[in-house]
Amino acid sequence: MLRRVLREHRLAVLVLLLAFAVNLGVYAGIVHPLASRVADVDNRAARADRALRDARREFDAAKDVATSQQRAEAELKTFYGEVLPADLSAAHRLTYLSLAQLVRTSNLRIVRRTADEGHSRGSRLDHLRVALFLEGQYEDVRAFVHRLETSSDFVVIDDIELDQARDGESALMLKILLSTYYRSSTDGS
């Protein structure tokens, strides 16, 4: 039956086969390569979009780093200019005058005070270390330490020792080691 249909409609079947072959050739030669190029262009566009997003993210991160660095430099300049004592004499005023006033307002008595200047190698700062030996009541000692810690002066508490006073009364002996830092005179700036 298939042979009879093919014989009777040979011309129509040949035209259909020829049209199918032409369609297949057009698809293989034109449509498929164009579709591949379009897919490749789409893939490149997607990669370019990802690369653009990554570049923007990196740019924003670099901008944040630059902003953070500028902020840190400004804060460091403020710290050096407004917080730290300017020189050794300002450090001495801070540790002697300010601390003496703080001791007096805390109802403590200075038994002994020593100071030592120094420079840490590789640092742009010198330091002044002070050892204070104070005597007073427990509440007054606590008030002094609190006032010292909340003071606007740049003083670092390095060590604290609390012991009974030698006279055997209820007074306590506070040994407190403090440091303050100032710009090195050999800094050159």
PDB file of C-alpha atoms in Angstrom:
ATOM      1  CA  MET A   1       0.000   0.000   0.000  1.00  0.00           C
ATOM      2  CA  LEU A   2       2.823   2.417   0.766  1.00  0.00           C
ATOM      3  CA  ARG A   3       4.414   1.585  -2.587  1.00  0.00           C
ATOM      4  CA  ARG A   4       1.226   2.307  -4.436  1.00  0.00           C
ATOM      5  CA  VAL A   5       0.831   5.712  -2.733  1.00  0.00           C
ATOM      6  CA  LEU A   6       4.466   6.515  -3.510  1.00  0.00           C
ATOM      7  CA  ARG A   7       4.011   5.560  -7.171  1.00  0.00           C
ATOM      8  CA  GLU A   8       0.782   7.451  -7.621  1.00  0.00           C
ATOM      9  CA  HIS A   9       1.957  10.595  -5.810  1.00  0.00           C
ATOM     10  CA  ARG A  10       5.648  10.416  -6.681  1.00  0.00           C
ATOM     11  CA  LEU A  11       5.846  14.058  -7.690  1.00  0.00           C
ATOM     12  CA  ALA A  12       4.188  15.307  -4.490  1.00  0.00           C
ATOM     13  CA  VAL A  13       6.382  13.028  -2.372  1.00  0.00           C
ATOM     14  CA  LEU A  14       9.524  14.268  -4.174  1.00  0.00           C
ATOM     15  CA  VAL A  15       8.450  17.877  -3.704  1.00  0.00           C
ATOM     16  CA  LEU A  16       7.834  17.212   0.000  1.00  0.00           C
ATOM     17  CA  LEU A  17      11.195  15.420   0.371  1.00  0.00           C
ATOM     18  CA  LEU A  18      12.943  18.242  -1.492  1.00  0.00           C
ATOM     19  CA  ALA A  19      11.207  20.843   0.712  1.00  0.00           C
ATOM     20  CA  PHE A  20      12.188  18.839   3.808  1.00  0.00           C
ATOM     21  CA  ALA A  21      15.826  18.666   2.616  1.00  0.00           C
ATOM     22  CA  VAL A  22      15.840  22.413   1.893  1.00  0.00           C
ATOM     23  CA  ASN A  23      14.357  23.133   5.344  1.00  0.00           C
ATOM     24  CA  LEU A  24      16.924  20.848   6.954  1.00  0.00           C
ATOM     25  CA  GLY A  25      19.717  22.584   5.011  1.00  0.00           C
ATOM     26  CA  VAL A  26      18.432  26.055   5.940  1.00  0.00           C
ATOM     27  CA  TYR A  27      18.155  25.009   9.580  1.00  0.00           C
ATOM     28  CA  ALA A  28      21.620  23.432   9.626  1.00  0.00           C
ATOM     29  CA  GLY A  29      23.270  26.209   7.625  1.00  0.00           C
ATOM     30  CA  ILE A  30      21.508  29.352   8.840  1.00  0.00           C
ATOM     31  CA  VAL A  31      19.069  28.950  11.745  1.00  0.00           C
ATOM     32  CA  HIS A  32      21.206  26.742  14.022  1.00  0.00           C
ATOM     33  CA  PRO A  33      24.388  28.861  13.681  1.00  0.00           C
ATOM     34  CA  LEU A  34      22.377  32.041  14.291  1.00  0.00           C
ATOM     35  CA  ALA A  35      20.673  30.480  17.311  1.00  0.00           C
ATOM     36  CA  SER A  36      24.108  29.439  18.634  1.00  0.00           C
ATOM     37  CA  ARG A  37      25.426  32.976  18.128  1.00  0.00           C
ATOM     38  CA  VAL A  38      22.408  34.438  19.936  1.00  0.00           C
ATOM     39  CA  ALA A  39      22.903  31.980  22.815  1.00  0.00           C
ATOM     40  CA  ASP A  40      26.612  32.864  22.891  1.00  0.00           C
ATOM     41  CA  VAL A  41      25.792  36.586  22.909  1.00  0.00           C
ATOM     42  CA  ASP A  42      23.303  35.991  25.741  1.00  0.00           C
ATOM     43  CA  ASN A  43      25.957  34.077  27.705  1.00  0.00           C
ATOM     44  CA  ARG A  44      28.534  36.816  27.121  1.00  0.00           C
ATOM     45  CA  ALA A  45      25.997  39.451  28.190  1.00  0.00           C
ATOM     46  CA  ALA A  46      25.238  37.487  31.364  1.00  0.00           C
ATOM     47  CA  ARG A  47      28.983  37.140  32.104  1.00  0.00           C
ATOM     48  CA  ALA A  48      29.451  40.860  31.439  1.00  0.00           C
ATOM     49  CA  ASP A  49      26.596  41.667  33.841  1.00  0.00           C
ATOM     50  CA  ARG A  50      28.195  39.457  36.519  1.00  0.00           C
ATOM     51  CA  ALA A  51      31.579  41.064  35.889  1.00  0.00           C
ATOM     52  CA  LEU A  52      30.004  44.525  36.133  1.00  0.00           C
ATOM     53  CA  ARG A  53      28.304  43.635  39.432  1.00  0.00           C
ATOM     54  CA  ASP A  54      31.593  42.215  40.765  1.00  0.00           C
ATOM     55  CA  ALA A  55      33.476  45.319  39.632  1.00  0.00           C
ATOM     56  CA  ARG A  56      30.915  47.598  41.293  1.00  0.00           C
ATOM     57  CA  ARG A  57      31.153  45.549  44.491  1.00  0.00           C
ATOM     58  CA  GLU A  58      34.959  45.791  44.431  1.00  0.00           C
ATOM     59  CA  PHE A  59      34.753  49.515  43.680  1.00  0.00           C
ATOM     60  CA  ASP A  60      32.364  50.063  46.587  1.00  0.00           C
ATOM     61  CA  ALA A  61      34.649  48.033  48.860  1.00  0.00           C
ATOM     62  CA  ALA A  62      37.675  50.050  47.749  1.00  0.00           C
ATOM     63  CA  LYS A  63      35.718  53.276  48.278  1.00  0.00           C
ATOM     64  CA  ASP A  64      34.755  52.073  51.781  1.00  0.00           C
ATOM     65  CA  VAL A  65      38.404  51.283  52.532  1.00  0.00           C
ATOM     66  CA  ALA A  66      39.471  54.721  51.316  1.00  0.00           C
ATOM     67  CA  THR A  67      36.737  56.384  53.376  1.00  0.00           C
ATOM     68  CA  SER A  68      37.670  54.297  56.428  1.00  0.00           C
ATOM     69  CA  GLN A  69      41.313  55.187  55.952  1.00  0.00           C
ATOM     70  CA  GLN A  70      40.500  58.899  55.687  1.00  0.00           C
ATOM     71  CA  ARG A  71      38.299  58.658  58.780  1.00  0.00           C
ATOM     72  CA  ALA A  72      41.035  56.813  60.662  1.00  0.00           C
ATOM     73  CA  GLU A  73      43.606  59.423  59.642  1.00  0.00           C
ATOM     74  CA  ALA A  74      41.289  62.226  60.792  1.00  0.00           C
ATOM     75  CA  GLU A  75      40.626  60.464  64.103  1.00  0.00           C
ATOM     76  CA  LEU A  76      44.337  59.825  64.577  1.00  0.00           C
ATOM     77  CA  LYS A  77      45.068  63.498  63.886  1.00  0.00           C
ATOM     78  CA  THR A  78      42.407  64.462  66.443  1.00  0.00           C
ATOM     79  CA  PHE A  79      43.858  61.938  68.919  1.00  0.00           C
ATOM     80  CA  TYR A  80      47.371  63.324  68.501  1.00  0.00           C
ATOM     81  CA  GLY A  81      46.235  66.949  68.507  1.00  0.00           C
ATOM     82  CA  GLU A  82      43.521  67.010  71.152  1.00  0.00           C
ATOM     83  CA  VAL A  83      43.701  63.900  73.349  1.00  0.00           C
ATOM     84  CA  LEU A  84      47.386  63.170  73.873  1.00  0.00           C
ATOM     85  CA  PRO A  85      49.518  65.581  75.851  1.00  0.00           C
ATOM     86  CA  ALA A  86      51.522  67.679  73.392  1.00  0.00           C
ATOM     87  CA  ASP A  87      54.927  67.170  75.019  1.00  0.00           C
ATOM     88  CA  LEU A  88      56.713  66.057  78.171  1.00  0.00           C
ATOM     89  CA  SER A  89      55.784  69.168  80.151  1.00  0.00           C
ATOM     90  CA  ALA A  90      52.094  68.692  79.288  1.00  0.00           C
ATOM     91  CA  ALA A  91      52.389  65.036  80.327  1.00  0.00           C
ATOM     92  CA  HIS A  92      53.943  66.116  83.642  1.00  0.00           C
ATOM     93  CA  ARG A  93      51.158  68.680  84.204  1.00  0.00           C
ATOM     94  CA  LEU A  94      48.594  65.977  83.486  1.00  0.00           C
ATOM     95  CA  THR A  95      50.128  63.397  85.790  1.00  0.00           C
ATOM     96  CA  TYR A  96      51.079  65.763  88.605  1.00  0.00           C
ATOM     97  CA  LEU A  97      48.580  68.581  88.688  1.00  0.00           C
ATOM     98  CA  SER A  98      45.479  66.788  87.387  1.00  0.00           C
ATOM     99  CA  LEU A  99      46.153  63.643  89.397  1.00  0.00           C
ATOM    100  CA  ALA A 100      46.882  65.649  92.555  1.00  0.00           C
ATOM    101  CA  GLN A 101      43.546  67.437  92.169  1.00  0.00           C
ATOM    102  CA  LEU A 102      41.797  64.119  91.552  1.00  0.00           C
ATOM    103  CA  VAL A 103      43.433  62.604  94.650  1.00  0.00           C
ATOM    104  CA  ARG A 104      42.409  65.592  96.747  1.00  0.00           C
ATOM    105  CA  THR A 105      38.763  65.539  95.546  1.00  0.00           C
ATOM    106  CA  SER A 106      38.639  61.809  96.317  1.00  0.00           C
ATOM    107  CA  ASN A 107      39.724  62.385  99.951  1.00  0.00           C
ATOM    108  CA  LEU A 108      42.928  60.381  99.531  1.00  0.00           C
ATOM    109  CA  ARG A 109      46.451  61.218 100.641  1.00  0.00           C
ATOM    110  CA  ILE A 110      49.538  60.877  98.441  1.00  0.00           C
ATOM    111  CA  VAL A 111      52.170  58.893 100.326  1.00  0.00           C
ATOM    112  CA  ARG A 112      54.709  58.729  97.518  1.00  0.00           C
ATOM    113  CA  ARG A 113      54.918  59.461  93.812  1.00  0.00           C
ATOM    114  CA  THR A 114      57.541  58.456  91.248  1.00  0.00           C
ATOM    115  CA  ALA A 115      57.803  59.129  87.537  1.00  0.00           C
ATOM    116  CA  ASP A 116      59.831  57.610  84.734  1.00  0.00           C
ATOM    117  CA  GLU A 117      60.150  58.831  81.145  1.00  0.00           C
ATOM    118  CA  GLY A 118      60.768  56.466  78.276  1.00  0.00           C
ATOM    119  CA  HIS A 119      60.529  55.695  74.591  1.00  0.00           C
ATOM    120  CA  SER A 120      59.396  52.474  73.004  1.00  0.00           C
ATOM    121  CA  ARG A 121      61.614  51.524  70.087  1.00  0.00           C
ATOM    122  CA  GLY A 122      59.787  51.802  66.781  1.00  0.00           C
ATOM    123  CA  SER A 123      57.098  54.046  68.270  1.00  0.00           C
ATOM    124  CA  ARG A 124      56.404  57.674  67.415  1.00  0.00           C
ATOM    125  CA  LEU A 125      55.333  58.222  71.027  1.00  0.00           C
ATOM    126  CA  ASP A 126      57.229  58.667  74.269  1.00  0.00           C
ATOM    127  CA  HIS A 127      55.665  57.714  77.573  1.00  0.00           C
ATOM    128  CA  LEU A 128      55.625  58.981  81.115  1.00  0.00           C
ATOM    129  CA  ARG A 129      54.977  56.292  83.714  1.00  0.00           C
ATOM    130  CA  VAL A 130      53.874  57.328  87.182  1.00  0.00           C
ATOM    131  CA  ALA A 131      53.606  55.214  90.306  1.00  0.00           C
ATOM    132  CA  LEU A 132      51.248  56.671  92.903  1.00  0.00           C
ATOM    133  CA  PHE A 133      51.033  55.363  96.438  1.00  0.00           C
ATOM    134  CA  LEU A 134      47.803  56.609  98.004  1.00  0.00           C
ATOM    135  CA  GLU A 135      46.161  56.120 101.361  1.00  0.00           C
ATOM    136  CA  GLY A 136      42.490  56.362 102.207  1.00  0.00           C
ATOM    137  CA  GLN A 137      39.194  54.624 102.790  1.00  0.00           C
ATOM    138  CA  TYR A 138      37.821  51.958 100.457  1.00  0.00           C
ATOM    139  CA  GLU A 139      34.944  54.134  99.183  1.00  0.00           C
ATOM    140  CA  ASP A 140      37.376  56.959  98.437  1.00  0.00           C
ATOM    141  CA  VAL A 141      39.709  54.579  96.577  1.00  0.00           C
ATOM    142  CA  ARG A 142      36.786  53.353  94.458  1.00  0.00           C
ATOM    143  CA  ALA A 143      35.711  56.944  93.757  1.00  0.00           C
ATOM    144  CA  PHE A 144      39.272  57.857  92.734  1.00  0.00           C
ATOM    145  CA  VAL A 145      39.594  54.929  90.316  1.00  0.00           C
ATOM    146  CA  HIS A 146      36.172  55.699  88.840  1.00  0.00           C
ATOM    147  CA  ARG A 147      37.006  59.392  88.380  1.00  0.00           C
ATOM    148  CA  LEU A 148      40.338  58.471  86.820  1.00  0.00           C
ATOM    149  CA  GLU A 149      38.760  56.028  84.374  1.00  0.00           C
ATOM    150  CA  THR A 150      36.030  58.475  83.329  1.00  0.00           C
ATOM    151  CA  SER A 151      38.369  61.461  83.106  1.00  0.00           C
ATOM    152  CA  SER A 152      38.899  63.098  79.717  1.00  0.00           C
ATOM    153  CA  ASP A 153      42.663  63.018  80.334  1.00  0.00           C
ATOM    154  CA  PHE A 154      44.569  60.315  78.462  1.00  0.00           C
ATOM    155  CA  VAL A 155      45.928  58.217  81.294  1.00  0.00           C
ATOM    156  CA  VAL A 156      46.253  54.436  81.123  1.00  0.00           C
ATOM    157  CA  ILE A 157      46.018  52.377  84.303  1.00  0.00           C
ATOM    158  CA  ASP A 158      48.804  49.787  84.005  1.00  0.00           C
ATOM    159  CA  ASP A 159      48.479  48.107  87.404  1.00  0.00           C
ATOM    160  CA  ILE A 160      46.592  48.437  90.694  1.00  0.00           C
ATOM    161  CA  GLU A 161      47.429  46.942  94.064  1.00  0.00           C
ATOM    162  CA  LEU A 162      45.308  47.400  97.174  1.00  0.00           C
ATOM    163  CA  ASP A 163      46.586  46.564 100.644  1.00  0.00           C
ATOM    164  CA  GLN A 164      46.016  47.451 104.301  1.00  0.00           C
ATOM    165  CA  ALA A 165      47.754  50.619 105.444  1.00  0.00           C
ATOM    166  CA  ARG A 166      50.819  50.089 107.638  1.00  0.00           C
ATOM    167  CA  ASP A 167      49.357  51.971 110.606  1.00  0.00           C
ATOM    168  CA  GLY A 168      46.837  49.172 111.196  1.00  0.00           C
ATOM    169  CA  GLU A 169      43.785  51.422 110.922  1.00  0.00           C
ATOM    170  CA  SER A 170      40.924  50.882 108.514  1.00  0.00           C
ATOM    171  CA  ALA A 171      42.728  52.888 105.857  1.00  0.00           C
ATOM    172  CA  LEU A 172      43.912  51.168 102.698  1.00  0.00           C
ATOM    173  CA  MET A 173      47.103  51.616 100.686  1.00  0.00           C
ATOM    174  CA  LEU A 174      46.571  51.901  96.924  1.00  0.00           C
ATOM    175  CA  LYS A 175      49.506  51.480  94.582  1.00  0.00           C
ATOM    176  CA  ILE A 176      48.517  52.479  91.069  1.00  0.00           C
ATOM    177  CA  LEU A 177      50.812  52.505  88.046  1.00  0.00           C
ATOM    178  CA  LEU A 178      49.758  54.917  85.321  1.00  0.00           C
ATOM    179  CA  SER A 179      51.066  55.834  81.875  1.00  0.00           C
ATOM    180  CA  THR A 180      50.447  58.674  79.521  1.00  0.00           C
ATOM    181  CA  TYR A 181      51.905  59.103  76.066  1.00  0.00           C
ATOM    182  CA  TYR A 182      52.980  62.135  74.095  1.00  0.00           C
ATOM    183  CA  ARG A 183      54.592  62.895  70.722  1.00  0.00           C
ATOM    184  CA  SER A 184      58.236  61.987  70.657  1.00  0.00           C
ATOM    185  CA  SER A 185      60.570  64.967  70.485  1.00  0.00           C
ATOM    186  CA  THR A 186      62.623  62.981  67.909  1.00  0.00           C
ATOM    187  CA  ASP A 187      59.492  62.365  65.778  1.00  0.00           C
ATOM    188  CA  GLY A 188      60.325  65.130  63.350  1.00  0.00           C
ATOM    189  CA  SER A 189      56.718  66.243  62.832  1.00  0.00           C
TER     190      SER A 189
END
